[in-house]
Short mmCIF file of N, CA and C in Angstrom, two decimals:
data_model
loop_
_atom_site.label_atom_id
_atom_site.label_comp_id
_atom_site.label_asym_id
_atom_site.label_seq_id
_atom_site.Cartn_x
_atom_site.Cartn_y
_atom_site.Cartn_z
N MET A 1069 102.50 48.65 73.13
CA MET A 1069 104.07 48.95 73.05
C MET A 1069 104.43 49.71 74.58
N ALA A 1070 103.87 50.59 75.04
CA ALA A 1070 104.07 51.04 76.26
C ALA A 1070 104.37 49.66 77.44
N LEU A 1071 103.76 49.02 77.26
CA LEU A 1071 103.48 47.78 78.41
C LEU A 1071 104.95 47.06 78.10
N SER A 1072 105.58 46.70 76.96
CA SER A 1072 106.86 46.17 76.79
C SER A 1072 108.00 47.10 77.31
N LYS A 1073 107.62 48.59 77.21
CA LYS A 1073 109.00 49.52 77.67
C LYS A 1073 108.61 49.26 78.92
N LYS A 1074 107.50 49.35 79.82
CA LYS A 1074 107.46 49.23 81.42
C LYS A 1074 108.07 47.79 81.61
N SER A 1075 108.09 46.99 81.07
CA SER A 1075 108.35 45.57 81.74
C SER A 1075 109.99 45.65 81.42
N MET A 1076 110.36 46.23 80.35
CA MET A 1076 111.86 46.51 80.08
C MET A 1076 112.50 47.32 81.57
N LEU A 1077 111.62 48.33 81.70
CA LEU A 1077 112.08 49.13 82.99
C LEU A 1077 112.12 48.36 84.25
N GLU A 1078 111.06 47.62 84.49
CA GLU A 1078 110.99 46.82 85.69
C GLU A 1078 111.99 45.67 85.59
N GLN A 1079 112.15 45.03 84.22
CA GLN A 1079 113.55 44.25 84.28
C GLN A 1079 114.99 44.82 84.53
N LEU A 1080 114.88 46.10 84.16
CA LEU A 1080 116.20 46.75 84.45
C LEU A 1080 116.30 46.95 85.86
N PHE A 1081 115.04 47.36 86.52
CA PHE A 1081 115.10 47.55 88.10
C PHE A 1081 115.33 46.21 88.91
N ASP A 1082 114.74 45.09 88.43
CA ASP A 1082 115.17 43.98 89.20
C ASP A 1082 116.56 43.52 89.08
N SER A 1083 117.00 43.75 88.04
CA SER A 1083 118.49 43.19 87.67
C SER A 1083 119.52 44.30 88.08
N HIS A 1084 119.25 45.63 88.30
CA HIS A 1084 120.31 46.35 88.54
C HIS A 1084 120.29 47.35 89.77
N ALA A 1085 119.13 47.45 90.49
CA ALA A 1085 118.62 48.44 91.35
C ALA A 1085 119.65 48.15 92.42
N THR A 1086 119.76 46.96 93.00
CA THR A 1086 120.59 46.78 94.16
C THR A 1086 122.27 47.09 93.97
N GLY A 1087 122.85 46.59 92.57
CA GLY A 1087 124.02 47.25 92.47
C GLY A 1087 124.28 48.19 92.26
N LEU A 1088 123.23 49.12 91.52
CA LEU A 1088 123.45 50.55 91.44
C LEU A 1088 123.44 51.43 92.98
N VAL A 1089 122.55 50.85 93.78
CA VAL A 1089 122.47 51.34 95.07
C VAL A 1089 123.90 51.09 95.69
N ARG A 1090 124.48 50.08 95.60
CA ARG A 1090 125.85 49.75 96.29
C ARG A 1090 127.24 50.64 95.58
N TYR A 1091 126.85 50.72 94.09
CA TYR A 1091 127.83 51.63 93.21
C TYR A 1091 127.78 53.19 94.02
N LEU A 1092 126.44 53.39 94.04
CA LEU A 1092 126.00 55.01 94.68
C LEU A 1092 126.72 54.98 96.01
N THR A 1093 126.51 53.93 96.97
CA THR A 1093 126.85 54.21 98.34
C THR A 1093 128.37 54.55 98.37
N ARG A 1094 128.99 53.68 97.52
CA ARG A 1094 130.66 53.86 97.44
C ARG A 1094 130.74 55.56 97.04
N LYS A 1095 130.14 56.08 96.18
CA LYS A 1095 130.60 57.48 96.10
C LYS A 1095 130.03 58.51 96.93
N MET A 1096 128.84 58.06 97.77
CA MET A 1096 128.33 58.91 98.48
C MET A 1096 128.43 58.66 100.04
N LYS A 1097 128.09 59.72 100.89
CA LYS A 1097 128.30 59.41 102.19
C LYS A 1097 127.44 58.50 102.82
N SER A 1098 126.15 58.46 102.40
CA SER A 1098 125.13 57.71 103.28
C SER A 1098 124.37 56.93 102.10
N ALA A 1099 123.90 55.77 102.71
CA ALA A 1099 122.98 54.86 101.67
C ALA A 1099 122.17 55.47 101.50
N GLU A 1100 121.18 56.23 102.44
CA GLU A 1100 119.84 56.96 102.09
C GLU A 1100 119.92 57.83 100.87
N ASP A 1101 121.22 58.69 100.93
CA ASP A 1101 121.45 59.30 99.63
C ASP A 1101 121.44 58.56 98.41
N ALA A 1102 122.24 57.55 98.36
CA ALA A 1102 122.28 56.60 97.35
C ALA A 1102 121.02 56.00 96.83
N GLU A 1103 120.44 55.79 97.65
CA GLU A 1103 118.93 55.28 97.62
C GLU A 1103 118.17 56.02 96.54
N ASP A 1104 118.05 57.39 97.27
CA ASP A 1104 117.41 58.43 96.66
C ASP A 1104 117.99 58.82 94.89
N ILE A 1105 119.39 58.86 95.16
CA ILE A 1105 119.75 59.28 93.61
C ILE A 1105 119.38 57.99 92.77
N ALA A 1106 119.66 56.77 93.20
CA ALA A 1106 119.25 55.65 92.27
C ALA A 1106 117.64 55.90 91.73
N GLN A 1107 116.73 56.15 93.11
CA GLN A 1107 115.50 56.22 92.38
C GLN A 1107 115.30 57.29 91.32
N ASN A 1108 115.82 58.36 91.62
CA ASN A 1108 115.54 59.59 90.82
C ASN A 1108 115.99 59.03 89.22
N ALA A 1109 117.42 58.12 89.36
CA ALA A 1109 117.77 57.83 87.86
C ALA A 1109 116.99 56.93 87.11
N PHE A 1110 116.14 56.22 88.06
CA PHE A 1110 115.08 55.26 87.52
C PHE A 1110 113.79 56.19 86.64
N ILE A 1111 113.82 57.12 87.78
CA ILE A 1111 112.50 57.92 87.26
C ILE A 1111 112.91 58.55 85.79
N ARG A 1112 114.13 59.23 85.74
CA ARG A 1112 114.80 59.63 84.60
C ARG A 1112 114.87 58.66 83.43
N ILE A 1113 115.26 57.37 83.73
CA ILE A 1113 114.92 56.19 82.85
C ILE A 1113 113.66 56.01 82.36
N GLN A 1114 112.82 56.03 83.20
CA GLN A 1114 111.48 55.64 82.78
C GLN A 1114 110.82 56.69 81.84
N LYS A 1115 111.18 57.87 82.03
CA LYS A 1115 110.78 58.95 80.92
C LYS A 1115 111.19 58.56 79.28
N LEU A 1116 112.56 58.34 79.50
CA LEU A 1116 112.94 57.94 78.05
C LEU A 1116 112.75 56.67 77.77
N ALA A 1117 112.56 55.78 78.65
CA ALA A 1117 112.37 54.32 77.87
C ALA A 1117 110.73 54.44 77.52
N GLU A 1118 109.98 55.36 78.06
CA GLU A 1118 108.60 55.62 77.42
C GLU A 1118 108.36 56.30 76.11
N ALA A 1119 109.68 57.03 75.87
CA ALA A 1119 109.71 57.65 74.64
C ALA A 1119 110.58 56.90 73.42
N GLY A 1120 111.06 55.66 74.15
CA GLY A 1120 111.84 54.81 73.09
C GLY A 1120 112.87 55.30 72.75
N GLU A 1121 113.77 56.02 73.82
CA GLU A 1121 115.03 56.81 73.23
C GLU A 1121 116.29 55.87 73.85
N LEU A 1122 116.32 54.57 74.54
CA LEU A 1122 117.34 54.01 75.16
C LEU A 1122 117.80 52.89 74.16
N GLU A 1123 119.14 52.98 73.88
CA GLU A 1123 119.78 51.90 73.21
C GLU A 1123 120.45 51.01 74.33
N ASN A 1124 121.00 51.55 75.13
CA ASN A 1124 121.78 50.80 76.31
C ASN A 1124 121.36 51.05 77.67
N PRO A 1125 120.25 50.65 78.01
CA PRO A 1125 119.47 51.36 79.45
C PRO A 1125 120.69 51.16 80.52
N LYS A 1126 121.14 50.18 80.78
CA LYS A 1126 122.37 49.56 82.03
C LYS A 1126 123.25 50.61 81.84
N ALA A 1127 123.92 51.24 80.97
CA ALA A 1127 124.72 52.17 80.56
C ALA A 1127 124.17 53.64 81.10
N TYR A 1128 122.99 53.79 80.59
CA TYR A 1128 122.56 55.13 80.61
C TYR A 1128 122.15 55.42 82.23
N LEU A 1129 121.57 54.29 82.73
CA LEU A 1129 121.18 53.95 84.25
C LEU A 1129 122.34 54.68 85.14
N TYR A 1130 123.48 53.91 84.89
CA TYR A 1130 124.76 53.97 85.73
C TYR A 1130 125.14 55.63 85.28
N GLN A 1131 125.37 55.95 84.21
CA GLN A 1131 125.70 57.34 83.93
C GLN A 1131 124.74 58.46 84.52
N THR A 1132 123.50 58.12 84.26
CA THR A 1132 122.52 59.29 85.00
C THR A 1132 122.57 59.44 86.40
N ALA A 1133 123.15 58.02 87.10
CA ALA A 1133 123.01 58.08 88.38
C ALA A 1133 124.36 58.57 88.88
N SER A 1134 125.52 58.50 88.23
CA SER A 1134 126.58 59.01 88.58
C SER A 1134 126.30 60.55 88.28
N ASN A 1135 125.79 61.13 87.40
CA ASN A 1135 125.72 62.28 87.14
C ASN A 1135 125.01 63.18 88.17
N LEU A 1136 123.98 62.47 88.81
CA LEU A 1136 123.24 62.75 89.64
C LEU A 1136 123.85 62.94 91.09
N ALA A 1137 124.73 61.71 91.36
CA ALA A 1137 125.69 61.97 92.46
C ALA A 1137 126.80 63.14 92.64
N ILE A 1138 127.15 63.25 91.05
CA ILE A 1138 128.36 64.30 91.18
C ILE A 1138 127.57 65.85 91.47
N ASP A 1139 126.31 65.76 90.87
CA ASP A 1139 125.49 67.21 91.23
C ASP A 1139 125.21 67.19 92.85
N GLN A 1140 124.70 66.35 93.38
CA GLN A 1140 124.48 66.33 94.59
C GLN A 1140 126.11 66.66 95.74
N ILE A 1141 126.88 66.13 95.21
CA ILE A 1141 128.08 66.43 95.61
C ILE A 1141 128.77 67.62 95.95
N ARG A 1142 128.44 68.20 94.51
CA ARG A 1142 128.73 69.46 94.15
C ARG A 1142 127.69 70.66 95.14
N ARG A 1143 126.40 70.23 95.30
CA ARG A 1143 125.57 71.21 96.02
C ARG A 1143 126.02 71.13 97.41
N GLU A 1144 126.11 69.78 97.82
CA GLU A 1144 126.76 69.72 99.60
C GLU A 1144 128.08 70.43 99.77
N LYS A 1145 128.74 70.37 98.66
CA LYS A 1145 130.29 71.10 98.94
C LYS A 1145 129.96 72.65 98.55
N LEU A 1146 129.07 73.19 97.99
CA LEU A 1146 128.79 74.58 97.80
C LEU A 1146 128.15 74.84 99.30
N HIS A 1147 127.34 74.32 99.71
CA HIS A 1147 126.57 74.56 100.87
C HIS A 1147 127.47 74.47 102.22
N SER A 1148 128.46 73.78 102.15
CA SER A 1148 129.23 73.50 103.41
C SER A 1148 130.25 74.59 103.12
N ASN A 1149 130.58 74.98 102.05
CA ASN A 1149 131.45 76.14 102.01
C ASN A 1149 131.02 77.26 102.40
N TYR A 1150 129.92 77.45 101.94
CA TYR A 1150 128.73 78.90 102.44
C TYR A 1150 128.88 78.81 103.93
N LEU A 1151 128.81 77.58 104.57
CA LEU A 1151 128.55 77.62 106.23
C LEU A 1151 129.89 77.64 106.65
N GLN A 1152 130.91 77.40 106.03
CA GLN A 1152 132.29 77.52 106.78
C GLN A 1152 132.41 78.89 106.51
N GLY A 1153 132.09 79.83 105.34
CA GLY A 1153 132.51 81.16 105.20
C GLY A 1153 131.66 81.85 106.14
N GLU A 1154 130.51 81.68 106.63
CA GLU A 1154 129.73 82.34 107.94
C GLU A 1154 130.44 82.06 108.95
N VAL A 1155 130.56 80.87 109.47
CA VAL A 1155 131.28 80.67 110.82
C VAL A 1155 132.33 81.51 110.57
N THR A 1156 133.37 81.26 109.85
CA THR A 1156 134.69 82.31 109.76
C THR A 1156 134.38 83.53 110.09
N ARG A 1157 133.35 84.09 109.24
CA ARG A 1157 132.81 85.64 109.48
C ARG A 1157 132.59 85.95 110.77
N GLN A 1158 131.61 85.02 111.09
CA GLN A 1158 131.21 85.29 112.42
C GLN A 1158 132.35 85.30 113.56
N LEU A 1159 133.38 84.30 113.43
CA LEU A 1159 134.62 84.58 114.26
C LEU A 1159 135.35 85.83 114.26
N ALA A 1160 135.77 86.04 112.68
CA ALA A 1160 136.32 87.17 112.64
C ALA A 1160 135.66 88.27 113.21
N ASP A 1161 134.26 88.35 113.62
CA ASP A 1161 133.88 89.80 114.07
C ASP A 1161 134.11 89.95 115.64
N TYR A 1162 134.51 88.93 116.06
CA TYR A 1162 134.65 88.79 117.78
C TYR A 1162 136.13 88.83 117.70
N GLU A 1163 137.04 88.69 117.07
CA GLU A 1163 138.45 88.68 117.20
C GLU A 1163 139.08 90.10 117.21
N VAL A 1164 139.79 90.61 118.10
CA VAL A 1164 140.37 91.96 118.34
C VAL A 1164 141.90 91.50 118.45
N PRO A 1165 142.74 91.91 117.16
CA PRO A 1165 143.94 91.66 117.15
C PRO A 1165 144.69 91.88 118.66
N GLY A 1166 145.82 90.70 118.89
CA GLY A 1166 146.47 91.11 120.32
C GLY A 1166 145.81 90.87 121.42
N ALA A 1167 144.52 90.75 121.54
CA ALA A 1167 143.70 90.73 122.92
C ALA A 1167 143.10 89.21 122.91
N MET A 1168 142.95 88.69 124.35
CA MET A 1168 142.11 87.60 124.45
C MET A 1168 140.95 87.71 124.47
N PRO A 1169 140.02 87.07 123.73
CA PRO A 1169 138.39 87.51 123.86
C PRO A 1169 137.94 86.91 125.38
N ASP A 1170 137.15 88.03 125.83
CA ASP A 1170 136.51 87.88 127.19
C ASP A 1170 135.06 87.29 126.70
N TYR A 1171 134.77 86.33 126.56
CA TYR A 1171 133.46 85.85 126.22
C TYR A 1171 132.39 86.09 127.25
N CYS A 1172 132.51 86.47 128.33
CA CYS A 1172 131.23 86.51 129.32
C CYS A 1172 130.99 87.86 129.89
N THR A 1173 131.47 88.85 128.99
CA THR A 1173 131.33 90.64 129.48
C THR A 1173 129.84 90.71 129.30
N PRO A 1174 129.22 91.71 130.29
CA PRO A 1174 127.93 91.98 129.87
C PRO A 1174 127.56 92.38 128.81
N GLU A 1175 128.53 93.23 128.25
CA GLU A 1175 128.12 93.59 126.73
C GLU A 1175 127.78 92.49 125.71
N ARG A 1176 128.82 91.41 125.97
CA ARG A 1176 128.57 90.33 124.87
C ARG A 1176 127.16 89.57 125.18
N LEU A 1177 127.19 89.40 126.43
CA LEU A 1177 125.72 88.62 126.68
C LEU A 1177 124.71 89.44 126.34
N LEU A 1178 124.56 91.00 126.59
CA LEU A 1178 123.43 91.69 125.81
C LEU A 1178 123.66 91.19 124.32
N GLY A 1179 124.76 91.56 123.77
CA GLY A 1179 124.68 91.47 122.30
C GLY A 1179 124.15 90.17 121.85
N ALA A 1180 124.65 88.88 122.59
CA ALA A 1180 124.17 87.48 122.21
C ALA A 1180 122.66 87.52 122.38
N LYS A 1181 122.08 88.10 123.29
CA LYS A 1181 120.50 88.02 123.55
C LYS A 1181 119.99 88.75 122.54
N GLN A 1182 120.36 89.82 122.26
CA GLN A 1182 119.86 90.61 120.96
C GLN A 1182 119.80 89.96 119.98
N GLN A 1183 121.13 89.27 119.36
CA GLN A 1183 121.12 88.73 118.35
C GLN A 1183 119.99 87.40 118.31
N LEU A 1184 120.09 86.58 119.47
CA LEU A 1184 119.03 85.52 119.48
C LEU A 1184 117.67 85.98 119.45
N ASN A 1185 117.45 87.07 119.77
CA ASN A 1185 115.91 87.63 119.75
C ASN A 1185 115.67 87.85 118.33
N GLU A 1186 116.58 88.70 117.47
CA GLU A 1186 116.61 88.98 116.14
C GLU A 1186 116.25 87.62 115.36
N MET A 1187 117.22 86.56 115.65
CA MET A 1187 117.25 85.32 114.80
C MET A 1187 115.82 84.80 115.04
N GLU A 1188 115.37 84.63 116.12
CA GLU A 1188 113.88 84.04 116.44
C GLU A 1188 113.04 85.04 115.61
N ARG A 1189 113.02 86.12 115.65
CA ARG A 1189 112.11 86.87 114.79
C ARG A 1189 112.14 86.72 113.36
N ALA A 1190 113.37 86.57 112.78
CA ALA A 1190 113.48 86.37 111.56
C ALA A 1190 113.12 84.87 111.03
N ILE A 1191 113.50 83.87 111.91
CA ILE A 1191 112.79 82.71 111.65
C ILE A 1191 111.51 82.47 111.66
N GLY A 1192 110.74 83.22 112.63
CA GLY A 1192 109.19 83.14 112.51
C GLY A 1192 108.56 83.79 111.46
N LYS A 1193 109.31 84.85 110.80
CA LYS A 1193 108.67 85.32 109.59
C LYS A 1193 108.91 84.47 108.18
N LEU A 1194 109.69 83.55 108.35
CA LEU A 1194 109.85 82.59 107.29
C LEU A 1194 108.77 82.17 106.87
N PRO A 1195 108.57 81.78 105.37
CA PRO A 1195 107.44 80.93 105.16
C PRO A 1195 107.37 79.69 105.71
N LEU A 1196 106.28 79.05 106.01
CA LEU A 1196 106.08 77.99 106.93
C LEU A 1196 106.99 76.63 106.34
N LYS A 1197 107.17 76.16 105.08
CA LYS A 1197 107.56 75.09 104.71
C LYS A 1197 109.40 75.51 104.91
N CYS A 1198 109.80 76.53 104.64
CA CYS A 1198 111.08 77.06 104.61
C CYS A 1198 111.37 76.94 106.19
N ARG A 1199 110.61 77.50 107.18
CA ARG A 1199 110.87 77.44 108.57
C ARG A 1199 110.92 75.90 109.02
N GLN A 1200 109.77 75.09 108.41
CA GLN A 1200 110.14 73.74 109.03
C GLN A 1200 111.04 73.21 108.56
N ALA A 1201 111.77 73.35 107.13
CA ALA A 1201 112.74 72.53 106.79
C ALA A 1201 114.09 72.81 107.63
N PHE A 1202 114.41 74.44 107.88
CA PHE A 1202 115.22 74.75 108.85
C PHE A 1202 115.57 74.22 110.09
N LEU A 1203 114.20 74.15 110.77
CA LEU A 1203 114.21 73.90 111.87
C LEU A 1203 114.47 72.13 112.11
N LEU A 1204 113.84 71.48 111.20
CA LEU A 1204 114.10 69.91 111.08
C LEU A 1204 115.61 69.84 110.95
N HIS A 1205 116.27 70.62 110.30
CA HIS A 1205 117.71 70.36 109.95
C HIS A 1205 118.74 70.77 111.36
N ARG A 1206 118.08 72.08 111.84
CA ARG A 1206 119.07 72.59 112.82
C ARG A 1206 118.80 72.08 114.29
N LEU A 1207 117.63 71.76 114.42
CA LEU A 1207 117.17 71.25 115.50
C LEU A 1207 117.04 69.69 116.01
N LYS A 1208 116.71 69.18 114.88
CA LYS A 1208 116.57 67.70 115.03
C LYS A 1208 117.84 66.97 114.16
N GLY A 1209 118.52 67.77 113.71
CA GLY A 1209 119.68 67.07 112.75
C GLY A 1209 119.21 66.23 111.72
N LEU A 1210 118.16 66.39 111.26
CA LEU A 1210 117.65 65.36 109.94
C LEU A 1210 118.55 65.98 108.84
N SER A 1211 118.91 65.02 107.77
CA SER A 1211 119.74 65.23 106.55
C SER A 1211 118.62 65.70 105.50
N TYR A 1212 119.19 66.46 104.64
CA TYR A 1212 118.21 67.07 103.80
C TYR A 1212 117.40 65.94 103.02
N ALA A 1213 117.89 64.60 102.93
CA ALA A 1213 117.19 63.57 102.46
C ALA A 1213 115.83 63.22 103.27
N GLU A 1214 116.30 63.22 104.48
CA GLU A 1214 115.20 62.83 105.67
C GLU A 1214 114.15 64.04 105.61
N ILE A 1215 114.70 65.14 105.45
CA ILE A 1215 113.76 66.29 105.28
C ILE A 1215 112.73 66.65 104.12
N ALA A 1216 113.54 66.18 103.19
CA ALA A 1216 112.77 65.89 101.89
C ALA A 1216 111.45 64.67 101.98
N GLN A 1217 111.90 63.68 102.53
CA GLN A 1217 110.86 62.68 102.55
C GLN A 1217 109.83 63.10 103.68
N ASP A 1218 110.34 63.44 104.45
CA ASP A 1218 109.19 64.04 105.73
C ASP A 1218 108.15 64.91 105.18
N MET A 1219 108.71 65.85 104.49
CA MET A 1219 107.99 67.20 104.13
C MET A 1219 107.21 66.59 102.66
N GLY A 1220 107.69 65.54 102.13
CA GLY A 1220 107.41 65.11 100.83
C GLY A 1220 107.63 65.96 99.78
N ILE A 1221 108.91 66.59 99.56
CA ILE A 1221 109.36 67.53 98.56
C ILE A 1221 110.64 67.05 98.41
N SER A 1222 111.12 67.63 97.25
CA SER A 1222 112.49 67.33 96.83
C SER A 1222 113.62 67.57 97.54
N VAL A 1223 114.91 67.09 97.59
CA VAL A 1223 116.03 67.80 98.12
C VAL A 1223 116.28 68.83 97.65
N SER A 1224 116.45 69.25 96.51
CA SER A 1224 116.69 70.62 95.99
C SER A 1224 115.83 71.40 96.51
N SER A 1225 114.60 71.28 97.05
CA SER A 1225 113.80 72.33 97.60
C SER A 1225 114.16 72.48 99.03
N VAL A 1226 114.56 71.33 99.30
CA VAL A 1226 115.05 71.72 100.94
C VAL A 1226 116.17 72.50 101.08
N GLU A 1227 117.04 72.19 100.08
CA GLU A 1227 118.23 73.19 99.89
C GLU A 1227 118.04 74.57 99.81
N LYS A 1228 117.10 74.59 99.02
CA LYS A 1228 116.50 76.29 98.77
C LYS A 1228 116.04 76.88 99.88
N TYR A 1229 115.11 76.11 100.78
CA TYR A 1229 114.49 76.54 101.83
C TYR A 1229 115.51 76.84 102.99
N ILE A 1230 116.52 76.07 103.28
CA ILE A 1230 117.50 75.99 104.24
C ILE A 1230 118.51 77.31 103.78
N LEU A 1231 118.82 77.47 102.51
CA LEU A 1231 119.46 78.77 101.96
C LEU A 1231 119.00 79.98 102.36
N GLN A 1232 117.39 79.99 101.95
CA GLN A 1232 116.60 81.24 102.29
C GLN A 1232 116.73 81.32 103.72
N ALA A 1233 116.63 80.38 104.65
CA ALA A 1233 116.62 80.50 106.13
C ALA A 1233 117.91 81.09 106.68
N LEU A 1234 118.81 80.70 105.94
CA LEU A 1234 120.13 81.38 106.51
C LEU A 1234 120.77 82.58 106.19
N LYS A 1235 120.24 83.03 104.92
CA LYS A 1235 120.14 84.18 104.19
C LYS A 1235 119.22 85.13 105.41
N ALA A 1236 117.92 84.87 105.77
CA ALA A 1236 117.36 85.61 106.69
C ALA A 1236 117.93 85.77 108.02
N CYS A 1237 118.74 84.69 108.41
CA CYS A 1237 119.27 84.77 109.83
C CYS A 1237 120.53 85.76 109.50
N ARG A 1238 120.99 85.73 108.59
CA ARG A 1238 122.21 86.53 108.48
C ARG A 1238 122.03 88.15 108.48
N LYS A 1239 120.91 88.42 107.68
CA LYS A 1239 120.47 89.62 107.57
C LYS A 1239 119.97 90.08 109.07
N ALA A 1240 119.31 89.02 109.67
CA ALA A 1240 119.14 89.60 110.89
C ALA A 1240 120.37 89.87 111.85
N LEU A 1241 121.31 89.08 111.78
CA LEU A 1241 122.47 89.43 112.56
C LEU A 1241 123.10 90.72 112.11
N GLU A 1242 123.03 90.90 110.85
CA GLU A 1242 123.64 92.30 110.48
C GLU A 1242 122.82 93.41 110.95
N ARG A 1243 121.36 93.25 110.87
CA ARG A 1243 120.56 94.34 111.52
C ARG A 1243 121.14 94.72 113.07
N VAL A 1244 121.42 93.57 113.91
CA VAL A 1244 121.68 93.86 115.35
C VAL A 1244 122.94 94.05 115.15
N GLY A 1245 124.09 94.12 114.42
CA GLY A 1245 125.32 94.39 114.26
C GLY A 1245 125.19 95.70 114.04
N ALA A 1246 124.63 96.15 113.15
CA ALA A 1246 124.18 97.63 112.57
C ALA A 1246 123.99 98.69 113.88
N SER A 1247 122.96 98.19 114.40
CA SER A 1247 122.43 99.03 115.50
C SER A 1247 123.27 99.02 116.55
N GLU A 1248 124.50 98.04 116.81
CA GLU A 1248 125.18 98.27 117.84
C GLU A 1248 126.19 99.47 117.49
N ILE A 1249 126.68 99.66 116.30
CA ILE A 1249 127.90 100.54 115.84
C ILE A 1249 127.30 101.94 116.12
#
């Protein structure tokens, strides 16, 4: 009986994988993300197919994929909002009302060097996978999906690692800021 369910899943994949990826590509910003989501949808379908719980596999496949896409878009938006808030906070720290910023004063250069040193220490103390994910994203510009594939982990794990690294960097900057006061 499991063989027929597997063949049903294979038939579903053969019939709908290309269309599903096209559908998801329209919803997502990248074809790579669409392919990842489609793959995850098929994995979820497989589990239900093995349990014999699918009445309309195509509809369930598209609904599952759509839900996964929405979840990823929400996570990306939250991450983007977090980063935007960090940038805004950093810029606000340097603004003095009514004054033009002077970015090259010796004090600012020394402060920037201290911040950089503290950030390097904080990144160096991160767990290996966390540090690796953060550096692949920040230095090599890889997407979360590319990092996940490269490291053999889930996109969710990559998001958690990068968030952990960002929090460590923020604490490092707070330590430097507190020592300057």
